[in-house]
Amino acid sequence: MKQTKFQLFPNPYYIDLCLYQYGYEPCTPLSSFGPYVRNHYLFHYVISGSGTLVAADGKGRDRTFRVLSGQGFLIFPHQNTTYYADKDHPWEYTWIEFDGVRVEEILMNCNLSIENPIYRSSDRNLSNKLKETMLNLTFHQEETTHFGLMGELYRCMDYMIRSSQGKRNVYGERLTDTYIKEAVHFIEQNFHNSITVEDMADFCNISRGYLSRIMKRHIGMSPQQLLMNYRMSKASQLLLMTQMSVGDIGKTVGYSDQLRFSRAFKTIYGVSPSQWRKNTVKSGKEQKGQQPELW
């Protein structure tokens, strides 16, 4: 039998989807975890056995779910949860922790929500592929690059969507998602320019207020926050992968004023761009071959 394995993903520079950690565990009878609150989404796929999830719903009331082999359960950010293995047939599961601006879209396609956190498959072949891909992330991550690991995460999301009972085509039903997709595309193509929320709204042919409301409701952040996060993710890549000066990097991601760029960067990463570059380069040299700390 495989032994418990736990890995942290060492690269935080992805915005659509980002992988944080992943692992596998054959649990002992009645082994439990919680109560605990996560900062990101956490999905467990139950390979064998069974267990119980106790999770707070949208109104803070605890609800209890029995989860069987071939099923899964999703834990939401800031949700208080406890889960424990069955006494006679303890579960064996694999998990991934992830987040990103496309997660709401994925969960709506899977028909998963804080009120309905249990994954049930309508296609055994696809759910087996989901399980194998999650296990591959955990047991073969040393054999690939960050891009390969991210590819496996996207593959997991694809199998989860296509195999989920009650799945639905969100883009065929919700005009708001089309607007959000257009706004994200506008940011991707114009983040290096001096753009405003009004520019984003004009591109989508809607009002600034309406764009702000639907983005806050569906992806949990304002257009300004999304633009800043995207710019800072690009800036962090340039700081790590190039020798460009902080001022030039700021201009490359849309900030003509270096002080404004440094303040924005510190808002996201907690330190100045130059200090972040110094810390990251030093950390990479000292911790090569070791598991990184969870950020």
Tab-separated table of C-alpha atoms in Angstrom:
chain	number	residue	atom	x	y	z
A	1	MET	CA	0.000	0.000	0.000
A	2	LYS	CA	1.195	3.496	-0.775
A	3	GLN	CA	2.271	5.625	2.184
A	4	THR	CA	0.926	9.080	3.020
A	5	LYS	CA	2.485	11.695	0.749
A	6	PHE	CA	2.227	15.481	0.820
A	7	GLN	CA	3.647	18.051	-1.591
A	8	LEU	CA	3.613	21.849	-1.832
A	9	PHE	CA	3.555	23.590	-5.191
A	10	PRO	CA	6.547	25.978	-5.280
A	11	ASN	CA	5.307	28.592	-7.729
A	12	PRO	CA	2.612	31.242	-6.972
A	13	TYR	CA	2.601	33.043	-10.334
A	14	TYR	CA	-0.674	31.805	-11.815
A	15	ILE	CA	-3.924	33.775	-11.724
A	16	ASP	CA	-6.581	31.762	-13.646
A	17	LEU	CA	-5.826	28.693	-11.543
A	18	CYS	CA	-3.107	28.203	-8.965
A	19	LEU	CA	-2.048	24.969	-7.290
A	20	TYR	CA	-1.077	25.150	-3.618
A	21	GLN	CA	-0.651	21.607	-2.328
A	22	TYR	CA	-1.584	18.029	-3.113
A	23	GLY	CA	-1.279	14.645	-1.461
A	24	TYR	CA	-2.493	11.145	-0.685
A	25	GLU	CA	-3.386	9.336	2.540
A	26	PRO	CA	-4.657	5.876	3.509
A	27	CYS	CA	-6.495	6.830	6.714
A	28	THR	CA	-6.844	4.795	9.889
A	29	PRO	CA	-10.279	4.115	11.437
A	30	LEU	CA	-11.940	7.281	12.802
A	31	SER	CA	-8.894	9.440	11.961
A	32	SER	CA	-10.071	13.038	11.686
A	33	PHE	CA	-9.000	16.501	10.625
A	34	GLY	CA	-10.513	19.693	11.985
A	35	PRO	CA	-12.264	21.781	12.916
A	36	TYR	CA	-10.220	23.877	10.510
A	37	VAL	CA	-10.618	26.843	8.142
A	38	ARG	CA	-8.785	26.949	4.799
A	39	ASN	CA	-7.633	29.935	2.757
A	40	HIS	CA	-8.220	28.145	-0.572
A	41	TYR	CA	-10.395	25.469	-2.154
A	42	LEU	CA	-9.574	21.881	-1.136
A	43	PHE	CA	-10.917	18.884	-3.050
A	44	HIS	CA	-10.651	15.268	-1.843
A	45	TYR	CA	-11.342	12.280	-4.092
A	46	VAL	CA	-12.212	9.114	-2.135
A	47	ILE	CA	-10.417	6.129	-3.677
A	48	SER	CA	-11.788	3.471	-1.315
A	49	GLY	CA	-13.667	3.229	1.953
A	50	SER	CA	-15.871	6.003	3.271
A	51	GLY	CA	-16.031	8.848	5.744
A	52	THR	CA	-17.979	11.861	6.928
A	53	LEU	CA	-17.723	15.575	6.208
A	54	VAL	CA	-19.164	18.125	8.647
A	55	ALA	CA	-19.203	21.527	6.941
A	56	ALA	CA	-20.771	24.907	7.637
A	57	ASP	CA	-23.239	26.019	4.976
A	58	GLY	CA	-23.761	29.536	3.674
A	59	LYS	CA	-25.590	30.524	6.873
A	60	GLY	CA	-22.954	29.046	9.181
A	61	ARG	CA	-25.010	25.977	10.103
A	62	ASP	CA	-23.177	22.644	10.288
A	63	ARG	CA	-24.314	20.030	7.788
A	64	THR	CA	-23.203	16.395	7.719
A	65	PHE	CA	-22.419	14.467	4.526
A	66	ARG	CA	-21.495	10.819	4.132
A	67	VAL	CA	-18.908	10.382	1.367
A	68	LEU	CA	-18.317	7.025	-0.344
A	69	SER	CA	-15.599	5.656	-2.614
A	70	GLY	CA	-15.745	7.137	-6.101
A	71	GLN	CA	-17.146	10.362	-4.685
A	72	GLY	CA	-15.374	13.506	-3.505
A	73	PHE	CA	-15.915	16.525	-1.314
A	74	LEU	CA	-15.035	20.182	-1.778
A	75	ILE	CA	-14.049	22.509	1.064
A	76	PHE	CA	-14.459	26.240	0.438
A	77	PRO	CA	-12.201	29.125	1.574
A	78	HIS	CA	-13.032	30.388	5.093
A	79	GLN	CA	-15.456	27.483	5.673
A	80	ASN	CA	-15.253	25.691	9.008
A	81	THR	CA	-15.032	21.921	8.423
A	82	THR	CA	-14.222	18.628	10.115
A	83	TYR	CA	-13.928	15.301	8.344
A	84	TYR	CA	-13.232	11.821	9.650
A	85	ALA	CA	-12.797	8.268	8.383
A	86	ASP	CA	-15.313	5.467	8.866
A	87	LYS	CA	-14.662	3.100	11.780
A	88	ASP	CA	-14.920	-0.159	9.798
A	89	HIS	CA	-14.004	0.979	6.286
A	90	PRO	CA	-11.758	4.052	6.633
A	91	TRP	CA	-11.318	6.080	3.503
A	92	GLU	CA	-8.234	6.335	1.335
A	93	TYR	CA	-8.121	9.604	-0.536
A	94	THR	CA	-6.079	11.957	-2.657
A	95	TRP	CA	-6.448	15.740	-2.576
A	96	ILE	CA	-5.560	19.010	-4.279
A	97	GLU	CA	-5.701	22.553	-2.890
A	98	PHE	CA	-6.220	25.276	-5.493
A	99	ASP	CA	-7.608	28.751	-6.154
A	100	GLY	CA	-7.844	31.347	-8.925
A	101	VAL	CA	-10.174	33.681	-10.791
A	102	ARG	CA	-11.616	30.815	-12.898
A	103	VAL	CA	-12.641	28.625	-9.958
A	104	GLU	CA	-16.189	30.024	-9.743
A	105	GLU	CA	-16.707	29.151	-13.412
A	106	ILE	CA	-15.448	25.604	-12.838
A	107	LEU	CA	-17.609	25.021	-9.778
A	108	MET	CA	-20.721	26.313	-11.528
A	109	ASN	CA	-20.022	23.915	-14.391
A	110	CYS	CA	-19.713	21.066	-11.851
A	111	ASN	CA	-22.817	22.256	-9.971
A	112	LEU	CA	-20.759	22.283	-6.760
A	113	SER	CA	-21.465	24.874	-4.078
A	114	ILE	CA	-21.127	25.442	-0.350
A	115	GLU	CA	-24.655	24.000	-0.073
A	116	ASN	CA	-23.821	21.082	-2.372
A	117	PRO	CA	-20.146	20.168	-1.767
A	118	ILE	CA	-20.261	16.479	-2.713
A	119	TYR	CA	-18.836	15.407	-6.069
A	120	ARG	CA	-20.746	12.503	-7.645
A	121	SER	CA	-19.717	11.071	-10.966
A	122	SER	CA	-21.954	10.250	-13.912
A	123	ASP	CA	-19.042	8.756	-15.895
A	124	ARG	CA	-16.900	6.109	-14.220
A	125	ASN	CA	-14.188	6.281	-16.877
A	126	LEU	CA	-13.736	10.042	-16.445
A	127	SER	CA	-13.819	9.876	-12.635
A	128	ASN	CA	-11.082	7.203	-12.769
A	129	LYS	CA	-9.037	9.546	-14.953
A	130	LEU	CA	-9.596	12.297	-12.386
A	131	LYS	CA	-8.314	9.999	-9.619
A	132	GLU	CA	-5.259	8.897	-11.635
A	133	THR	CA	-4.371	12.478	-12.558
A	134	MET	CA	-4.554	13.580	-8.917
A	135	LEU	CA	-2.346	10.653	-7.894
A	136	ASN	CA	0.076	11.460	-10.697
A	137	LEU	CA	0.423	14.985	-9.326
A	138	THR	CA	1.428	13.616	-5.945
A	139	PHE	CA	3.667	10.707	-6.850
A	140	HIS	CA	5.358	11.916	-10.049
A	141	GLN	CA	5.719	15.668	-9.489
A	142	GLU	CA	9.534	15.403	-9.447
A	143	GLU	CA	9.450	14.286	-13.079
A	144	THR	CA	7.935	17.463	-14.509
A	145	THR	CA	8.147	21.271	-14.446
A	146	HIS	CA	5.757	23.819	-12.959
A	147	PHE	CA	4.036	23.950	-16.352
A	148	GLY	CA	3.502	20.195	-16.288
A	149	LEU	CA	2.023	20.368	-12.801
A	150	MET	CA	-0.304	23.181	-13.856
A	151	GLY	CA	-1.286	21.119	-16.893
A	152	GLU	CA	-2.268	18.280	-14.575
A	153	LEU	CA	-4.362	20.695	-12.487
A	154	TYR	CA	-6.240	21.842	-15.603
A	155	ARG	CA	-6.708	18.188	-16.583
A	156	CYS	CA	-8.215	17.508	-13.135
A	157	MET	CA	-10.659	20.369	-13.597
A	158	ASP	CA	-11.620	19.090	-17.052
A	159	TYR	CA	-12.317	15.561	-15.779
A	160	MET	CA	-14.220	16.936	-12.787
A	161	ILE	CA	-16.470	19.081	-14.984
A	162	ARG	CA	-17.146	16.392	-17.580
A	163	SER	CA	-17.819	13.634	-15.057
A	164	SER	CA	-19.937	15.570	-12.537
A	165	GLN	CA	-23.590	14.728	-12.096
A	166	GLY	CA	-25.755	17.758	-12.798
A	167	LYS	CA	-23.021	19.523	-14.806
A	168	ARG	CA	-24.173	22.463	-16.876
A	169	ASN	CA	-22.845	24.769	-19.555
A	170	VAL	CA	-22.467	28.066	-17.712
A	171	TYR	CA	-21.620	30.147	-20.757
A	172	GLY	CA	-24.793	29.011	-22.449
A	173	GLU	CA	-26.857	30.253	-19.517
A	174	ARG	CA	-25.245	33.322	-17.971
A	175	LEU	CA	-24.528	36.563	-19.807
A	176	THR	CA	-22.638	37.856	-16.748
A	177	ASP	CA	-19.960	35.205	-17.258
A	178	THR	CA	-19.448	36.431	-20.815
A	179	TYR	CA	-18.841	39.946	-19.496
A	180	ILE	CA	-16.342	38.668	-16.917
A	181	LYS	CA	-14.545	36.618	-19.560
A	182	GLU	CA	-14.309	39.693	-21.804
A	183	ALA	CA	-12.990	41.822	-18.914
A	184	VAL	CA	-10.306	39.237	-18.084
A	185	HIS	CA	-9.328	39.059	-21.767
A	186	PHE	CA	-9.071	42.869	-21.888
A	187	ILE	CA	-6.741	42.837	-18.862
A	188	GLU	CA	-4.577	40.097	-20.383
A	189	GLN	CA	-4.150	42.106	-23.574
A	190	ASN	CA	-3.756	45.572	-22.015
A	191	PHE	CA	-2.295	45.219	-18.497
A	192	HIS	CA	0.898	46.962	-19.657
A	193	ASN	CA	-1.071	50.064	-20.687
A	194	SER	CA	-2.559	52.793	-18.485
A	195	ILE	CA	-6.072	51.322	-18.392
A	196	THR	CA	-8.966	52.053	-16.039
A	197	VAL	CA	-12.101	50.269	-14.898
A	198	GLU	CA	-14.037	52.530	-17.282
A	199	ASP	CA	-11.919	51.164	-20.155
A	200	MET	CA	-12.726	47.617	-19.096
A	201	ALA	CA	-16.460	48.389	-18.829
A	202	ASP	CA	-16.482	50.163	-22.207
A	203	PHE	CA	-14.826	47.133	-23.801
A	204	CYS	CA	-17.623	44.936	-22.373
A	205	ASN	CA	-20.245	47.552	-23.367
A	206	ILE	CA	-21.639	47.757	-19.823
A	207	SER	CA	-21.468	50.314	-17.012
A	208	ARG	CA	-18.587	50.490	-14.549
A	209	GLY	CA	-20.946	49.889	-11.635
A	210	TYR	CA	-22.465	46.780	-13.193
A	211	LEU	CA	-19.031	45.330	-14.024
A	212	SER	CA	-17.882	45.906	-10.444
A	213	ARG	CA	-20.988	44.240	-9.003
A	214	ILE	CA	-20.854	41.085	-11.130
A	215	MET	CA	-17.102	40.618	-10.652
A	216	LYS	CA	-17.367	41.046	-6.899
A	217	ARG	CA	-20.243	38.597	-6.771
A	218	HIS	CA	-18.819	35.910	-9.077
A	219	ILE	CA	-15.037	35.994	-8.560
A	220	GLY	CA	-14.824	37.719	-5.183
A	221	MET	CA	-12.796	40.754	-6.208
A	222	SER	CA	-13.294	44.146	-7.823
A	223	PRO	CA	-12.014	44.997	-11.327
A	224	GLN	CA	-9.256	47.100	-9.706
A	225	GLN	CA	-8.165	44.164	-7.557
A	226	LEU	CA	-8.172	41.777	-10.513
A	227	LEU	CA	-6.070	44.180	-12.584
A	228	MET	CA	-3.592	44.698	-9.743
A	229	ASN	CA	-3.304	40.961	-9.058
A	230	TYR	CA	-2.667	40.228	-12.720
A	231	ARG	CA	-0.062	42.975	-13.028
A	232	MET	CA	1.744	41.865	-9.878
A	233	SER	CA	1.779	38.233	-11.018
A	234	LYS	CA	3.487	39.378	-14.226
A	235	ALA	CA	5.855	41.606	-12.260
A	236	SER	CA	6.892	38.726	-9.976
A	237	GLN	CA	7.751	36.620	-13.026
A	238	LEU	CA	9.924	39.415	-14.429
A	239	LEU	CA	11.641	39.954	-11.071
A	240	LEU	CA	12.540	36.284	-10.863
A	241	MET	CA	13.336	35.521	-14.489
A	242	THR	CA	15.051	38.703	-15.709
A	243	GLN	CA	17.647	41.237	-14.613
A	244	MET	CA	15.372	44.192	-15.399
A	245	SER	CA	15.367	47.037	-12.888
A	246	VAL	CA	12.372	47.507	-10.582
A	247	GLY	CA	11.501	50.745	-12.379
A	248	ASP	CA	11.544	49.096	-15.820
A	249	ILE	CA	9.436	46.196	-14.581
A	250	GLY	CA	6.911	48.657	-13.154
A	251	LYS	CA	6.642	50.379	-16.540
A	252	THR	CA	6.286	47.012	-18.275
A	253	VAL	CA	3.225	46.154	-16.174
A	254	GLY	CA	1.571	49.553	-16.497
A	255	TYR	CA	3.095	51.747	-13.758
A	256	SER	CA	4.998	54.827	-14.918
A	257	ASP	CA	5.629	55.800	-11.271
A	258	GLN	CA	8.019	53.415	-9.504
A	259	LEU	CA	6.709	54.391	-6.059
A	260	ARG	CA	3.131	53.503	-7.035
A	261	PHE	CA	4.343	50.200	-8.441
A	262	SER	CA	6.272	49.369	-5.259
A	263	ARG	CA	3.257	50.193	-3.090
A	264	ALA	CA	0.984	48.001	-5.231
A	265	PHE	CA	3.483	45.145	-5.168
A	266	LYS	CA	3.807	45.356	-1.383
A	267	THR	CA	0.010	45.249	-1.070
A	268	ILE	CA	-0.009	41.838	-2.765
A	269	TYR	CA	3.268	40.284	-1.570
A	270	GLY	CA	3.901	42.088	1.718
A	271	VAL	CA	7.393	43.314	0.788
A	272	SER	CA	8.925	45.660	-1.781
A	273	PRO	CA	9.787	44.313	-5.262
A	274	SER	CA	13.531	44.493	-4.600
A	275	GLN	CA	13.204	42.703	-1.254
A	276	TRP	CA	10.937	40.062	-2.790
A	277	ARG	CA	13.510	39.413	-5.534
A	278	LYS	CA	16.302	39.157	-2.968
A	279	ASN	CA	14.301	36.826	-0.687
A	280	THR	CA	13.107	34.605	-3.514
A	281	VAL	CA	16.508	34.186	-5.144
A	282	LYS	CA	18.104	33.474	-1.754
A	283	SER	CA	15.354	31.035	-0.812
A	284	GLY	CA	15.713	29.212	-4.122
A	285	LYS	CA	19.436	28.695	-3.549
A	286	GLU	CA	19.119	27.602	0.076
A	287	GLN	CA	16.068	25.354	-0.329
A	288	LYS	CA	16.848	23.659	-3.617
A	289	GLY	CA	15.659	20.080	-3.329
A	290	GLN	CA	13.608	20.819	-0.203
A	291	GLN	CA	9.893	21.427	0.208
A	292	PRO	CA	9.067	25.146	0.204
A	293	GLU	CA	7.006	26.760	2.909
A	294	LEU	CA	3.342	27.331	2.262
A	295	TRP	CA	2.689	30.987	1.532
